[in-house]
Coordinates of C-alpha atoms in Angstrom, one line a residue:
X257 CA -18.7 22.3 7.5
X258 CA -20.9 23.2 4.5
X259 CA -20.7 21.0 1.4
X260 CA -19.3 23.0 -1.4
X261 CA -16.9 25.3 0.5
X262 CA -13.3 25.3 -0.2
X263 CA -12.0 24.1 3.0
X264 CA -10.0 21.1 3.3
X265 CA -11.4 18.4 5.7
X266 CA -8.7 17.4 8.4
X267 CA -8.7 15.7 11.6
X268 CA -9.9 17.7 14.2
X269 CA -7.5 17.3 17.1
X270 CA -4.8 19.7 17.4
X271 CA -0.8 18.7 18.3
X272 CA 0.6 20.2 21.5
X273 CA 3.6 22.2 21.1
X274 CA 3.2 22.0 17.1
X275 CA 4.1 18.2 17.1
X276 CA 2.2 15.1 16.7
X277 CA 2.9 11.7 18.3
X278 CA 4.6 9.1 16.3
X279 CA 2.4 7.1 14.0
X280 CA 2.2 3.5 12.8
X281 CA 1.4 2.5 9.1
X282 CA -2.5 2.5 9.3
X283 CA -4.8 1.5 6.2
X284 CA -8.6 2.1 6.0
X285 CA -10.7 -0.1 3.8
X286 CA -13.8 1.8 2.4
X287 CA -16.7 0.6 0.2
X288 CA -17.1 3.8 -2.1
X289 CA -20.4 4.9 -3.0
X290 CA -21.4 6.3 -6.5
X291 CA -21.2 10.2 -6.6
X292 CA -18.5 10.6 -4.1
X293 CA -15.2 12.2 -5.1
X294 CA -11.7 11.1 -3.8
X295 CA -10.6 14.5 -3.0
X296 CA -9.4 16.3 0.1
X297 CA -11.6 19.2 -0.9
X298 CA -14.8 19.2 -3.1
X299 CA -14.1 22.8 -4.7
X300 CA -13.2 21.1 -7.9
X301 CA -16.6 19.4 -7.9
X302 CA -18.8 22.4 -7.7
X303 CA -22.0 22.2 -9.5
X304 CA -22.6 24.0 -12.7
X305 CA -25.6 25.9 -11.5
X306 CA -26.2 27.2 -7.8
X307 CA -29.2 25.1 -7.6
X308 CA -27.3 21.7 -8.0
X309 CA -25.9 19.8 -5.0
X310 CA -22.1 19.4 -4.5
X311 CA -20.9 16.0 -4.3
X312 CA -19.3 15.0 -0.8
X313 CA -15.8 13.6 -0.6
X314 CA -14.7 10.2 0.8
X315 CA -12.8 12.0 3.5
X316 CA -16.0 13.8 4.7
X317 CA -17.3 10.3 5.1
X318 CA -14.5 9.0 7.0
X319 CA -13.3 11.8 9.1
X320 CA -17.0 12.4 10.6
X321 CA -17.0 8.6 11.1
X322 CA -19.9 8.1 8.9
X323 CA -20.1 4.2 7.9
X324 CA -17.5 3.3 10.4
X325 CA -17.6 -0.4 11.3
X326 CA -15.8 -0.9 14.8
X327 CA -14.4 -4.2 16.4
X328 CA -16.1 -5.5 19.3
X329 CA -14.0 -3.6 21.7
X330 CA -15.5 -0.3 20.1
X331 CA -19.0 -1.2 19.5
X332 CA -21.7 0.8 20.8
X333 CA -19.2 3.9 21.9
X334 CA -18.9 7.2 20.5
X335 CA -15.3 7.5 19.1
X336 CA -13.7 10.3 17.1
X337 CA -11.5 9.4 14.3
X338 CA -8.3 10.0 15.9
X339 CA -9.0 7.7 18.6
X340 CA -10.2 4.9 16.4
X341 CA -7.2 5.0 13.9
X342 CA -4.4 6.8 15.8
X343 CA -3.7 9.0 12.8
X344 CA -3.2 12.7 13.2
X345 CA -1.4 13.3 10.0
X346 CA -3.1 13.5 6.4
X347 CA -4.9 10.5 5.0
X348 CA -4.4 9.7 1.6
X349 CA -6.3 7.6 -1.1
X350 CA -4.3 4.4 -2.5
X351 CA -5.4 4.9 -6.0
X352 CA -8.3 7.3 -6.5
X353 CA -11.6 6.3 -7.9
X354 CA -13.6 8.7 -10.1
X355 CA -17.0 9.9 -9.0
X356 CA -19.1 7.5 -10.7
X357 CA -16.9 4.3 -10.0
X358 CA -17.7 2.2 -6.8
X359 CA -16.1 -0.4 -4.8
X360 CA -12.9 -0.9 -2.7
X361 CA -11.0 2.0 -2.0
X362 CA -8.1 1.9 0.5
X363 CA -6.5 5.0 2.1
X364 CA -3.4 5.3 4.5
X365 CA -1.3 7.6 6.3
X366 CA 1.8 6.1 4.9
X367 CA 3.0 7.8 1.7
X368 CA 5.4 5.0 0.8
X369 CA 2.7 2.7 0.9
X370 CA 0.7 4.9 -1.6
X371 CA 3.6 4.6 -4.0
X372 CA 4.2 0.8 -3.6
X373 CA 0.5 -0.1 -4.8
X374 CA -0.1 2.7 -7.2
X375 CA 3.6 2.4 -9.2
X376 CA 3.2 -0.3 -11.7
X377 CA 7.0 -1.2 -11.4
X378 CA 6.6 -1.6 -7.5
X379 CA 7.0 -5.2 -6.4
X380 CA 4.3 -7.0 -4.1
X381 CA 7.2 -8.2 -2.1
X382 CA 10.9 -8.8 -2.5
X383 CA 10.7 -12.3 -3.6
X384 CA 8.1 -12.0 -6.4
X385 CA 8.3 -9.9 -9.6
X386 CA 4.8 -9.2 -9.5
X387 CA 3.1 -5.8 -9.4
X388 CA -0.2 -5.0 -7.1
X389 CA -3.0 -5.8 -9.2
X390 CA -6.4 -4.1 -9.3
X391 CA -9.5 -6.1 -10.3
X392 CA -12.8 -4.4 -11.5
X393 CA -15.9 -5.4 -13.0
X394 CA -16.9 -3.2 -15.8
X395 CA -20.4 -3.0 -17.8
X396 CA -19.4 -2.2 -21.4
X397 CA -21.1 -1.2 -24.5
X398 CA -21.8 -3.8 -27.0
X399 CA -22.0 -7.7 -27.2
X400 CA -18.4 -8.7 -26.7
X401 CA -16.8 -12.3 -26.9
X402 CA -13.3 -13.9 -26.8
X403 CA -12.0 -16.7 -28.9
X404 CA -11.9 -20.0 -27.3
X405 CA -9.1 -21.0 -25.0
X406 CA -7.8 -23.7 -26.9
X407 CA -6.9 -21.5 -30.1
X408 CA -4.1 -19.0 -30.6
X409 CA -5.3 -15.2 -29.4
X410 CA -3.6 -13.4 -32.4
X411 CA -5.1 -15.9 -35.1
X412 CA -8.6 -14.7 -33.9
X413 CA -7.9 -11.0 -33.6
X414 CA -9.6 -10.2 -37.1
X415 CA -11.9 -7.3 -36.0
X416 CA -14.6 -9.9 -34.2
X417 CA -12.7 -9.8 -30.9
X418 CA -11.8 -6.3 -30.2
X419 CA -11.2 -7.3 -26.5
X420 CA -8.1 -9.2 -27.6
X421 CA -6.3 -6.0 -28.2
X422 CA -6.2 -5.2 -24.5
X423 CA -5.1 -8.6 -23.7
X424 CA -2.3 -8.5 -26.3
X425 CA -1.2 -4.9 -26.9
X426 CA -3.0 -2.7 -24.3
X427 CA -4.5 0.7 -25.5
X428 CA -3.1 3.6 -27.1
X429 CA -4.3 6.6 -25.1
X430 CA -3.4 10.3 -26.0
X431 CA 0.0 11.4 -24.5
X432 CA -1.9 13.6 -22.0
X433 CA -3.7 10.5 -20.7
X434 CA -0.6 8.5 -20.3
X435 CA 0.4 7.3 -23.9
X436 CA 0.6 3.5 -24.2
X437 CA -0.8 1.0 -21.5
X438 CA 0.6 -2.3 -20.7
X439 CA -1.6 -5.1 -21.8
X440 CA -4.0 -6.2 -19.1
X441 CA -3.4 -8.7 -16.6
X442 CA -6.6 -10.7 -17.1
X443 CA -9.8 -10.0 -18.8
X444 CA -12.8 -12.4 -18.6
X445 CA -16.7 -12.4 -19.7
X446 CA -19.0 -12.9 -16.8
X447 CA -22.2 -12.5 -18.6
X448 CA -24.3 -10.6 -21.1
X449 CA -26.9 -8.6 -19.2
X450 CA -28.6 -7.5 -22.4
X451 CA -28.1 -8.2 -26.1
X452 CA -25.9 -5.1 -26.3
X453 CA -24.1 -5.1 -23.1
X454 CA -21.1 -7.4 -21.8
X455 CA -20.3 -7.7 -18.0
X456 CA -16.3 -8.2 -17.8
X457 CA -13.6 -8.9 -15.0
X458 CA -10.5 -6.8 -15.8
X459 CA -7.4 -7.0 -13.9
X460 CA -4.7 -4.2 -14.1
X461 CA -1.2 -3.2 -12.6
X462 CA -1.1 0.3 -13.7
X463 CA -3.2 3.3 -12.3
X464 CA -3.4 5.8 -15.0
X465 CA -6.2 8.4 -14.7
X466 CA -9.6 6.7 -15.6
X467 CA -7.6 4.2 -17.4
X468 CA -10.1 1.4 -17.7
X469 CA -12.6 3.9 -18.9
X470 CA -10.2 5.1 -21.8
X471 CA -9.0 1.5 -22.7
X472 CA -12.5 0.6 -23.5
X473 CA -13.0 3.5 -25.4
X474 CA -10.1 2.9 -27.6
X475 CA -11.8 -0.4 -28.9
X476 CA -14.9 1.4 -29.7
X477 CA -16.9 0.4 -26.7
X478 CA -17.6 2.5 -23.3
X479 CA -18.2 1.8 -19.8
X480 CA -21.5 1.9 -18.3
X481 CA -20.8 0.9 -14.8
X482 CA -17.4 0.1 -13.2
X483 CA -16.9 -1.5 -9.6
X484 CA -13.3 -2.1 -8.1
X485 CA -13.5 -5.6 -6.7
X486 CA -10.0 -6.2 -5.2
X487 CA -6.6 -4.6 -4.6
X488 CA -3.8 -7.0 -4.2
X489 CA -5.1 -9.9 -2.1
X490 CA -7.8 -7.9 -0.5
X491 CA -11.5 -7.8 -1.6
X492 CA -14.2 -6.0 0.4
X493 CA -14.4 -8.9 2.6
X494 CA -10.8 -8.7 3.5
X495 CA -8.5 -11.6 2.9
X496 CA -9.6 -14.9 1.0
X497 CA -8.1 -17.0 3.5
X498 CA -9.8 -15.3 6.4
X499 CA -12.9 -13.2 5.0
X500 CA -14.8 -11.0 7.2
X501 CA -18.4 -9.8 6.6
X502 CA -18.4 -8.0 3.3
X503 CA -18.4 -4.0 3.8
X504 CA -21.7 -2.5 2.5
X505 CA -21.8 0.9 0.4
X506 CA -20.5 3.6 2.5
X507 CA -18.8 1.6 5.2
X508 CA -15.3 1.5 6.1
X509 CA -13.0 -0.5 8.5
X510 CA -9.4 -0.7 9.8
X511 CA -7.2 -3.2 8.3
X512 CA -5.3 -5.6 10.5
X513 CA -1.4 -5.5 10.0
X514 CA -1.6 -9.3 9.0
X515 CA -4.1 -8.2 6.2
X516 CA -1.9 -5.4 5.4
X517 CA 1.1 -7.6 5.0
X518 CA -0.6 -10.3 3.4
X519 CA -3.0 -8.4 1.3
X520 CA -0.4 -5.6 0.1
X521 CA 3.0 -7.1 0.7
X522 CA 3.7 -4.3 3.0
X523 CA 5.2 -4.6 6.3
X524 CA 3.6 -1.8 8.7
X525 CA 6.3 0.4 10.5
X526 CA 6.6 3.4 12.6
X527 CA 6.5 6.6 10.3
X528 CA 8.9 9.4 11.0
X529 CA 7.7 12.1 13.2
X530 CA 5.2 14.3 11.7
X531 CA 4.9 18.0 12.5
X532 CA 2.2 20.9 12.3
X533 CA 3.4 23.4 9.8
X534 CA 2.0 26.4 7.7
X535 CA -1.2 27.1 9.8
X536 CA -2.2 23.3 10.2
X537 CA -1.4 21.6 7.0
X538 CA 0.5 18.5 8.0
X539 CA 3.9 17.1 6.4
X540 CA 6.0 14.5 6.9
X541 CA 9.8 15.4 8.0
X542 CA 13.1 13.4 8.4
X543 CA 13.5 11.9 5.0
X544 CA 9.9 11.0 4.2
X545 CA 8.2 12.6 1.1
X546 CA 6.7 15.9 1.7
X547 CA 3.0 16.6 0.9
X548 CA 2.9 20.3 1.5
X549 CA 2.4 22.4 -1.4
X550 CA 5.1 24.5 -3.4
X551 CA 3.8 27.8 -1.8
X552 CA 4.8 26.2 1.8
X553 CA 8.5 25.1 0.3
X554 CA 9.1 28.7 -1.0
X555 CA 8.1 30.2 2.4
X556 CA 10.5 27.7 4.1
X557 CA 13.2 29.0 2.0
X558 CA 12.6 32.8 2.8
X559 CA 13.2 31.8 6.4

């Protein structure tokens, strides 16, 4: 498919008799490069002029098997996306990354897992009142410091430590951007690459649109580079307890069920039957959340 067209990228295989085989939860770990958009269609990324090249999507990279890191049983073999993943339904990103942001991006065929990770009120398991955290490294404008750990934060927040506001109160965003955020879960200074920049590590449990960029903007700074380091207990090298080779930029692999359970607090399950509807658009049935459009819903009501 030509880049810039409005066609949505989908797996190429067709179902027999309009029905797909039952699927199990699958999670893909992808090292997102810059200038790649997290969208099923690149129509929203059309260039401002006809001479500019349209950015590709993460789904183009994945469905075409670009960057696939196979296990030993599949090394050296040509293999389709469906054969490698056993996914025939639609793939969804677990928390989008904007075009400029790089790093860890998870994708799955399980809509409930998307909600588990992206909803700040979701729990990582039934025994812990802990949301799924996302950690980023951000290069921000300005020379920033934090007060000494031995002193009370509020006593030092006199304008010399604007980062403290994010730790104490969060950030006040505009209503259309989600309003007040929660305080960040963790914020540490890693280094000062130059006299006018600061490299920080920041951990949040929410997932508002472009939240980290807007949080730093709210305190008079700005994000120059942003890289997602981890989601839950997962980094680009897998679990800390059993790390594999770290994925390079543009590479992706399948997570094991143990990685999904220990890293995201999610038990893999058999998904409800999926069917092919509306000329090839896929949606879940039998009580699962549907991902088809309102237009499809209206068509069903007319029948």
